mmCIF file of C-alpha atoms in Angstrom:
data_model
loop_
_atom_site.group_PDB
_atom_site.id
_atom_site.type_symbol
_atom_site.label_atom_id
_atom_site.label_comp_id
_atom_site.label_asym_id
_atom_site.label_seq_id
_atom_site.Cartn_x
_atom_site.Cartn_y
_atom_site.Cartn_z
ATOM 1 C CA MET Y 139 41.566 6.731 34.986
ATOM 2 C CA ASP Y 140 41.438 6.231 31.077
ATOM 3 C CA VAL Y 141 39.772 2.982 31.723
ATOM 4 C CA ASP Y 142 36.923 4.625 33.628
ATOM 5 C CA VAL Y 143 36.344 7.093 30.837
ATOM 6 C CA VAL Y 144 36.193 4.193 28.227
ATOM 7 C CA VAL Y 145 33.842 2.136 30.372
ATOM 8 C CA ALA Y 146 31.703 5.085 31.083
ATOM 9 C CA SER Y 147 31.429 5.846 27.390
ATOM 10 C CA TRP Y 148 30.828 2.315 26.381
ATOM 11 C CA GLU Y 149 27.903 2.165 28.884
ATOM 12 C CA ALA Y 150 26.380 5.262 27.601
ATOM 13 C CA SER Y 151 26.615 3.918 24.135
ATOM 14 C CA ASN Y 152 24.833 0.652 25.136
ATOM 15 C CA LYS Y 153 22.029 2.576 26.659
ATOM 16 C CA LYS Y 154 21.505 4.366 23.250
ATOM 17 C CA ASP Y 155 21.650 1.089 21.477
ATOM 18 C CA GLU Y 156 18.977 -0.309 23.948
ATOM 19 C CA LEU Y 157 16.786 2.690 23.197
ATOM 20 C CA ALA Y 158 17.322 2.160 19.476
ATOM 21 C CA ARG Y 159 16.409 -1.553 19.675
ATOM 22 C CA ALA Y 160 13.299 -0.809 21.743
ATOM 23 C CA VAL Y 161 12.096 1.725 19.138
ATOM 24 C CA LEU Y 162 12.855 -0.746 16.297
ATOM 25 C CA THR Y 163 11.040 -3.410 17.895
ATOM 26 C CA ILE Y 164 8.056 -1.472 18.634
ATOM 27 C CA SER Y 165 7.998 0.018 15.319
ATOM 28 C CA ILE Y 166 8.034 -3.442 13.552
ATOM 29 C CA LEU Y 167 5.322 -4.686 15.814
ATOM 30 C CA LEU Y 168 3.041 -1.842 15.081
ATOM 31 C CA LEU Y 169 3.817 -1.883 11.293
ATOM 32 C CA SER Y 170 3.109 -5.572 11.192
ATOM 33 C CA ILE Y 171 -0.277 -5.116 13.179
ATOM 34 C CA PHE Y 172 -1.291 -2.337 10.800
ATOM 35 C CA TYR Y 173 -0.434 -4.325 7.765
ATOM 36 C CA TYR Y 174 -2.310 -7.447 9.078
ATOM 37 C CA LEU Y 175 -5.379 -5.227 9.933
ATOM 38 C CA TRP Y 176 -5.187 -3.593 6.546
ATOM 39 C CA THR Y 177 -5.171 -6.654 4.504
ATOM 40 C CA PHE Y 178 -7.853 -8.225 6.838
ATOM 41 C CA LEU Y 179 -10.274 -5.271 6.168
ATOM 42 C CA LYS Y 180 -9.407 -5.005 2.452
ATOM 43 C CA SER Y 181 -10.356 -8.764 2.091
ATOM 44 C CA ARG Y 182 -13.505 -8.333 4.140
ATOM 45 C CA ASN Y 183 -14.781 -5.629 1.625
ATOM 46 C CA ARG Y 184 -14.644 -8.027 -1.336
ATOM 47 C CA ILE Y 185 -17.759 -9.802 -0.491
ATOM 48 C CA SER Y 186 -19.454 -8.686 -3.608
ATOM 49 C CA ALA Y 187 -18.657 -10.102 -6.998
ATOM 50 C CA PRO Y 188 -16.501 -8.122 -9.265
ATOM 51 C CA LEU Y 189 -17.849 -5.807 -11.911
ATOM 52 C CA PRO Y 190 -18.175 -7.294 -15.585
ATOM 53 C CA PRO Y 191 -15.927 -5.846 -18.065
ATOM 54 C CA GLY Y 192 -17.085 -2.581 -19.771
ATOM 55 C CA PRO Y 193 -17.150 -1.735 -23.474
ATOM 56 C CA ARG Y 194 -14.016 -2.290 -25.514
ATOM 57 C CA ASP Y 195 -12.074 0.811 -26.573
ATOM 58 C CA LEU Y 196 -9.000 2.093 -28.039
ATOM 59 C CA PRO Y 197 -6.532 4.134 -26.029
ATOM 60 C CA ILE Y 198 -6.339 7.053 -28.245
ATOM 61 C CA VAL Y 199 -9.675 7.000 -30.464
ATOM 62 C CA GLY Y 200 -11.827 5.639 -27.680
ATOM 63 C CA TYR Y 201 -15.280 4.196 -28.329
ATOM 64 C CA LEU Y 202 -15.865 6.459 -31.524
ATOM 65 C CA PRO Y 203 -15.189 3.688 -34.201
ATOM 66 C CA PHE Y 204 -17.770 1.362 -32.612
ATOM 67 C CA SER Y 205 -20.442 3.953 -31.812
ATOM 68 C CA ALA Y 206 -20.237 5.233 -35.436
ATOM 69 C CA GLN Y 207 -21.937 2.082 -36.741
ATOM 70 C CA THR Y 208 -24.623 2.340 -34.211
ATOM 71 C CA CYS Y 209 -25.290 6.145 -34.875
ATOM 72 C CA THR Y 210 -25.692 5.600 -38.513
ATOM 73 C CA ASN Y 211 -28.088 2.878 -38.081
ATOM 74 C CA ASN Y 212 -30.221 5.026 -35.492
ATOM 75 C CA LEU Y 213 -30.350 8.230 -37.330
ATOM 76 C CA PRO Y 214 -33.115 7.481 -39.803
ATOM 77 C CA ASN Y 215 -35.313 6.410 -36.805
#
């Protein structure tokens, strides 16, 4: 009688494991498909050339030191 209880609980545990394996397998499959599609579409959008670099700047001051020279030259005009 005790053996039947152990066998029944073992079979129930295996059914839970089968469900967990199925969910894990489907999740991995879906994630890999979404990742492949995302990288494929991302690489397809890079048809145009990258933009050229912008003007140089300093993190705190910004473009002010470089524009001060051009402002003083253009003020008399």
